[in-house]
């Protein structure tokens, strides 16, 4: 049951460039989307979120775009920094009461100096 | 900044033994969750908890699992008789609300459970 998919297992970007991480979902009941960053042996750290009533949310270097018709969201990091190297998870929750998160499989981002 | 804490960071146990994983959610949060991540797999929802009762659980959360909020600060996950396949990272999370923009779930650092 892959309701949330991250089709790129890894991404390599040079420092200063833009990183674009993609996520697709299949469940039209999802209405809240989040990106988490995770280092090895640590818990997911919340980065940024977006509600389905918006198509863009920006926080510093991080911008999340949501295309509801395509059931697609993306996370843009600009400029990328070596400290951004981590695994990035897309997660979604639905408007059905208590909000369990459904996670994607993650994309490992490597930002090289 | 408030954070979710979990103890222990690593628990090794023998198959068939009971384990209790402990979490202290963020103090003003009302909704609590357990997730797990088996090595190399995605983070999976186990259970959500609100107002001293389970609000939702996954099919993973069978009769071997239970959760409890024994006091005003701790939230525990008990596995009654551990199996080899219970080996995973277990993450506790909490949120202020369950819907809308304040339902962002904040995760603890995890407990690595190793069942031998």
mmCIF file of N, CA, C and O in Angstrom, chain A residues 1-4 32 34 36 38 41-46 49 89 93 95-105, chain B residues 31 33 35 37 42-45 48 50 55-56 89 91 98-110 112:
data_model
loop_
_atom_site.group_PDB
_atom_site.id
_atom_site.type_symbol
_atom_site.label_atom_id
_atom_site.label_comp_id
_atom_site.label_asym_id
_atom_site.label_seq_id
_atom_site.Cartn_x
_atom_site.Cartn_y
_atom_site.Cartn_z
ATOM 1 N N UNK A 1 0.841 -1.189 0.000
ATOM 2 C CA UNK A 1 0.000 0.000 0.000
ATOM 3 C C UNK A 1 0.881 1.246 0.000
ATOM 4 O O UNK A 1 1.330 1.703 1.037
ATOM 5 N N UNK A 2 1.172 1.750 -1.194
ATOM 6 C CA UNK A 2 2.086 2.886 -1.283
ATOM 7 C C UNK A 2 1.286 4.140 -1.564
ATOM 8 O O UNK A 2 1.255 4.625 -2.704
ATOM 9 N N UNK A 3 0.646 4.679 -0.572
ATOM 10 C CA UNK A 3 -0.168 5.866 -0.768
ATOM 11 C C UNK A 3 0.685 7.105 -0.965
ATOM 12 O O UNK A 3 0.216 8.100 -1.521
ATOM 13 N N UNK A 4 1.906 7.071 -0.447
ATOM 14 C CA UNK A 4 2.823 8.191 -0.587
ATOM 15 C C UNK A 4 4.117 7.634 -1.175
ATOM 16 O O UNK A 4 4.692 6.694 -0.618
ATOM 17 N N UNK A 32 -3.175 17.384 4.316
ATOM 18 C CA UNK A 32 -2.088 18.072 5.018
ATOM 19 C C UNK A 32 -0.821 17.299 4.737
ATOM 20 O O UNK A 32 -0.793 16.070 4.885
ATOM 21 N N UNK A 34 3.565 17.143 4.925
ATOM 22 C CA UNK A 34 4.711 17.591 5.705
ATOM 23 C C UNK A 34 5.982 17.015 5.103
ATOM 24 O O UNK A 34 5.984 15.938 4.499
ATOM 25 N N UNK A 36 9.838 15.995 6.440
ATOM 26 C CA UNK A 36 10.707 15.762 7.581
ATOM 27 C C UNK A 36 12.104 15.444 7.065
ATOM 28 O O UNK A 36 12.280 14.844 6.011
ATOM 29 N N UNK A 38 15.739 13.604 8.235
ATOM 30 C CA UNK A 38 16.179 12.605 9.209
ATOM 31 C C UNK A 38 17.642 12.278 9.016
ATOM 32 O O UNK A 38 18.085 11.926 7.924
ATOM 33 N N UNK A 41 20.081 7.389 12.968
ATOM 34 C CA UNK A 41 19.950 7.171 14.415
ATOM 35 C C UNK A 41 19.284 8.343 15.132
ATOM 36 O O UNK A 41 19.444 8.495 16.348
ATOM 37 N N UNK A 42 18.566 9.176 14.388
ATOM 38 C CA UNK A 42 17.795 10.244 15.020
ATOM 39 C C UNK A 42 16.350 10.163 14.555
ATOM 40 O O UNK A 42 16.024 9.487 13.576
ATOM 41 N N UNK A 43 15.471 10.868 15.251
ATOM 42 C CA UNK A 43 14.084 10.915 14.829
ATOM 43 C C UNK A 43 13.882 11.901 13.705
ATOM 44 O O UNK A 43 14.709 12.778 13.463
ATOM 45 N N UNK A 44 12.766 11.775 12.975
ATOM 46 C CA UNK A 44 12.449 12.748 11.934
ATOM 47 C C UNK A 44 12.286 14.146 12.532
ATOM 48 O O UNK A 44 11.637 14.304 13.571
ATOM 49 N N UNK A 45 12.863 15.121 11.875
ATOM 50 C CA UNK A 45 12.760 16.518 12.308
ATOM 51 C C UNK A 45 11.849 17.258 11.343
ATOM 52 O O UNK A 45 12.095 17.245 10.134
ATOM 53 N N UNK A 46 10.822 17.895 11.876
ATOM 54 C CA UNK A 46 9.869 18.621 11.043
ATOM 55 C C UNK A 46 10.555 19.784 10.331
ATOM 56 O O UNK A 46 11.321 20.548 10.926
ATOM 57 N N UNK A 49 5.436 22.371 6.237
ATOM 58 C CA UNK A 49 4.184 21.691 5.909
ATOM 59 C C UNK A 49 3.343 22.567 4.994
ATOM 60 O O UNK A 49 3.628 23.759 4.809
ATOM 61 N N UNK A 89 11.849 12.850 4.177
ATOM 62 C CA UNK A 89 10.603 12.104 4.073
ATOM 63 C C UNK A 89 9.441 13.043 3.819
ATOM 64 O O UNK A 89 9.284 14.065 4.493
ATOM 65 N N UNK A 93 -1.363 13.418 5.809
ATOM 66 C CA UNK A 93 -2.441 13.011 6.708
ATOM 67 C C UNK A 93 -3.764 13.458 6.122
ATOM 68 O O UNK A 93 -3.824 14.374 5.288
ATOM 69 N N UNK A 95 -8.128 14.242 6.486
ATOM 70 C CA UNK A 95 -9.093 14.939 7.328
ATOM 71 C C UNK A 95 -10.133 13.946 7.851
ATOM 72 O O UNK A 95 -11.314 14.060 7.589
ATOM 73 N N UNK A 96 -9.651 12.928 8.557
ATOM 74 C CA UNK A 96 -10.556 11.881 9.029
ATOM 75 C C UNK A 96 -10.445 11.705 10.533
ATOM 76 O O UNK A 96 -10.570 10.616 11.051
ATOM 77 N N UNK A 97 -10.188 12.792 11.250
ATOM 78 C CA UNK A 97 -10.096 12.647 12.698
ATOM 79 C C UNK A 97 -8.654 12.635 13.143
ATOM 80 O O UNK A 97 -7.885 13.509 12.809
ATOM 81 N N UNK A 98 -8.274 11.639 13.866
ATOM 82 C CA UNK A 98 -6.930 11.599 14.417
ATOM 83 C C UNK A 98 -5.930 11.282 13.320
ATOM 84 O O UNK A 98 -6.091 10.334 12.573
ATOM 85 N N UNK A 99 -4.901 12.091 13.266
ATOM 86 C CA UNK A 99 -4.112 12.219 12.047
ATOM 87 C C UNK A 99 -2.891 11.343 12.030
ATOM 88 O O UNK A 99 -1.791 11.809 12.280
ATOM 89 N N UNK A 100 -3.056 10.097 11.685
ATOM 90 C CA UNK A 100 -1.859 9.300 11.480
ATOM 91 C C UNK A 100 -1.163 9.816 10.245
ATOM 92 O O UNK A 100 -1.791 10.222 9.267
ATOM 93 N N UNK A 101 0.146 9.804 10.283
ATOM 94 C CA UNK A 101 0.934 10.209 9.136
ATOM 95 C C UNK A 101 1.278 8.983 8.304
ATOM 96 O O UNK A 101 1.644 7.937 8.835
ATOM 97 N N UNK A 102 1.163 9.156 6.990
ATOM 98 C CA UNK A 102 1.611 8.124 6.061
ATOM 99 C C UNK A 102 2.877 8.657 5.415
ATOM 100 O O UNK A 102 2.871 9.735 4.804
ATOM 101 N N UNK A 103 3.951 7.919 5.555
ATOM 102 C CA UNK A 103 5.254 8.370 5.088
ATOM 103 C C UNK A 103 5.605 7.780 3.732
ATOM 104 O O UNK A 103 5.231 6.646 3.402
ATOM 105 N N UNK A 104 6.393 8.544 2.989
ATOM 106 C CA UNK A 104 7.046 8.000 1.813
ATOM 107 C C UNK A 104 8.301 7.247 2.227
ATOM 108 O O UNK A 104 8.651 7.180 3.409
ATOM 109 N N UNK A 105 8.989 6.696 1.253
ATOM 110 C CA UNK A 105 10.171 5.868 1.534
ATOM 111 C C UNK A 105 11.428 6.698 1.740
ATOM 112 O O UNK A 105 12.445 6.166 2.158
ATOM 113 N N UNK B 31 -2.027 14.997 21.817
ATOM 114 C CA UNK B 31 -2.149 13.822 20.960
ATOM 115 C C UNK B 31 -0.791 13.142 20.880
ATOM 116 O O UNK B 31 0.226 13.800 20.666
ATOM 117 N N UNK B 33 1.568 9.595 19.646
ATOM 118 C CA UNK B 33 1.667 8.588 18.595
ATOM 119 C C UNK B 33 2.908 7.728 18.809
ATOM 120 O O UNK B 33 3.915 8.179 19.364
ATOM 121 N N UNK B 35 5.326 5.303 16.198
ATOM 122 C CA UNK B 35 5.649 4.830 14.869
ATOM 123 C C UNK B 35 6.848 3.906 14.996
ATOM 124 O O UNK B 35 7.577 3.936 15.989
ATOM 125 N N UNK B 37 10.202 2.086 12.504
ATOM 126 C CA UNK B 37 10.894 1.983 11.224
ATOM 127 C C UNK B 37 11.816 0.774 11.289
ATOM 128 O O UNK B 37 12.827 0.790 12.007
ATOM 129 N N UNK B 42 10.138 2.088 5.375
ATOM 130 C CA UNK B 42 9.584 3.400 5.673
ATOM 131 C C UNK B 42 9.099 3.470 7.109
ATOM 132 O O UNK B 42 8.921 2.464 7.789
ATOM 133 N N UNK B 43 8.901 4.668 7.585
ATOM 134 C CA UNK B 43 8.333 4.887 8.913
ATOM 135 C C UNK B 43 6.848 4.509 8.857
ATOM 136 O O UNK B 43 6.116 4.962 7.976
ATOM 137 N N UNK B 44 6.422 3.663 9.809
ATOM 138 C CA UNK B 44 5.046 3.156 9.793
ATOM 139 C C UNK B 44 4.313 3.561 11.065
ATOM 140 O O UNK B 44 4.848 3.439 12.167
ATOM 141 N N UNK B 45 3.085 3.965 10.906
ATOM 142 C CA UNK B 45 2.228 4.309 12.035
ATOM 143 C C UNK B 45 1.840 3.058 12.816
ATOM 144 O O UNK B 45 1.515 2.017 12.238
ATOM 145 N N UNK B 48 -2.299 5.876 17.710
ATOM 146 C CA UNK B 48 -2.473 7.236 18.208
ATOM 147 C C UNK B 48 -3.310 7.193 19.477
ATOM 148 O O UNK B 48 -4.113 6.276 19.688
ATOM 149 N N UNK B 50 -5.331 9.638 22.593
ATOM 150 C CA UNK B 50 -5.847 10.928 23.001
ATOM 151 C C UNK B 50 -6.825 10.743 24.139
ATOM 152 O O UNK B 50 -7.628 9.795 24.120
ATOM 153 N N UNK B 55 -7.013 6.148 19.847
ATOM 154 C CA UNK B 55 -7.937 6.710 18.875
ATOM 155 C C UNK B 55 -7.862 5.985 17.534
ATOM 156 O O UNK B 55 -8.844 5.887 16.821
ATOM 157 N N UNK B 56 -6.698 5.476 17.213
ATOM 158 C CA UNK B 56 -6.547 4.703 15.986
ATOM 159 C C UNK B 56 -5.341 3.788 16.136
ATOM 160 O O UNK B 56 -4.377 4.138 16.805
ATOM 161 N N UNK B 89 13.458 0.694 14.920
ATOM 162 C CA UNK B 89 13.486 1.974 15.651
ATOM 163 C C UNK B 89 12.043 2.328 15.961
ATOM 164 O O UNK B 89 11.192 2.300 15.062
ATOM 165 N N UNK B 91 9.606 5.278 17.262
ATOM 166 C CA UNK B 91 9.548 6.726 17.448
ATOM 167 C C UNK B 91 8.239 7.118 18.108
ATOM 168 O O UNK B 91 7.161 6.678 17.692
ATOM 169 N N UNK B 98 -5.166 17.677 16.406
ATOM 170 C CA UNK B 98 -5.226 16.537 15.485
ATOM 171 C C UNK B 98 -5.663 16.940 14.097
ATOM 172 O O UNK B 98 -5.783 16.118 13.226
ATOM 173 N N UNK B 99 -5.919 18.213 13.894
ATOM 174 C CA UNK B 99 -6.287 18.631 12.543
ATOM 175 C C UNK B 99 -5.903 20.073 12.359
ATOM 176 O O UNK B 99 -5.771 20.823 13.321
ATOM 177 N N UNK B 100 -5.736 20.465 11.130
ATOM 178 C CA UNK B 100 -5.356 21.841 10.860
ATOM 179 C C UNK B 100 -3.864 22.057 10.984
ATOM 180 O O UNK B 100 -3.090 21.126 11.156
ATOM 181 N N UNK B 101 -3.469 23.290 10.966
ATOM 182 C CA UNK B 101 -2.044 23.610 10.898
ATOM 183 C C UNK B 101 -1.308 23.293 12.193
ATOM 184 O O UNK B 101 -0.093 23.218 12.200
ATOM 185 N N UNK B 102 -2.031 23.122 13.281
ATOM 186 C CA UNK B 102 -1.344 22.842 14.542
ATOM 187 C C UNK B 102 -1.221 21.344 14.789
ATOM 188 O O UNK B 102 -0.853 20.934 15.883
ATOM 189 N N UNK B 103 -1.479 20.550 13.771
ATOM 190 C CA UNK B 103 -1.392 19.113 14.021
ATOM 191 C C UNK B 103 -0.043 18.550 13.633
ATOM 192 O O UNK B 103 0.116 17.352 13.496
ATOM 193 N N UNK B 104 0.936 19.430 13.431
ATOM 194 C CA UNK B 104 2.269 18.944 13.107
ATOM 195 C C UNK B 104 2.762 18.042 14.221
ATOM 196 O O UNK B 104 2.716 18.396 15.398
ATOM 197 N N UNK B 105 3.216 16.881 13.818
ATOM 198 C CA UNK B 105 3.720 15.912 14.787
ATOM 199 C C UNK B 105 5.224 16.084 14.937
ATOM 200 O O UNK B 105 5.953 16.137 13.950
ATOM 201 N N UNK B 106 5.646 16.165 16.185
ATOM 202 C CA UNK B 106 7.062 16.307 16.502
ATOM 203 C C UNK B 106 7.551 14.988 17.080
ATOM 204 O O UNK B 106 6.921 14.417 17.972
ATOM 205 N N UNK B 107 8.664 14.540 16.552
ATOM 206 C CA UNK B 107 9.158 13.206 16.859
ATOM 207 C C UNK B 107 10.301 13.242 17.867
ATOM 208 O O UNK B 107 11.109 14.181 17.894
ATOM 209 N N UNK B 108 10.359 12.189 18.656
ATOM 210 C CA UNK B 108 11.493 11.975 19.528
ATOM 211 C C UNK B 108 12.649 11.346 18.765
ATOM 212 O O UNK B 108 12.510 11.004 17.585
ATOM 213 N N UNK B 109 13.776 11.145 19.445
ATOM 214 C CA UNK B 109 14.972 10.610 18.779
ATOM 215 C C UNK B 109 14.897 9.112 18.509
ATOM 216 O O UNK B 109 15.716 8.583 17.769
ATOM 217 N N UNK B 110 13.924 8.451 19.116
ATOM 218 C CA UNK B 110 13.749 7.027 18.842
ATOM 219 C C UNK B 110 14.428 6.117 19.864
ATOM 220 O O UNK B 110 15.368 6.511 20.557
ATOM 221 N N UNK B 112 16.048 2.289 19.698
ATOM 222 C CA UNK B 112 16.372 1.148 18.836
ATOM 223 C C UNK B 112 16.146 -0.122 19.634
ATOM 224 O O UNK B 112 16.815 -0.342 20.655
#
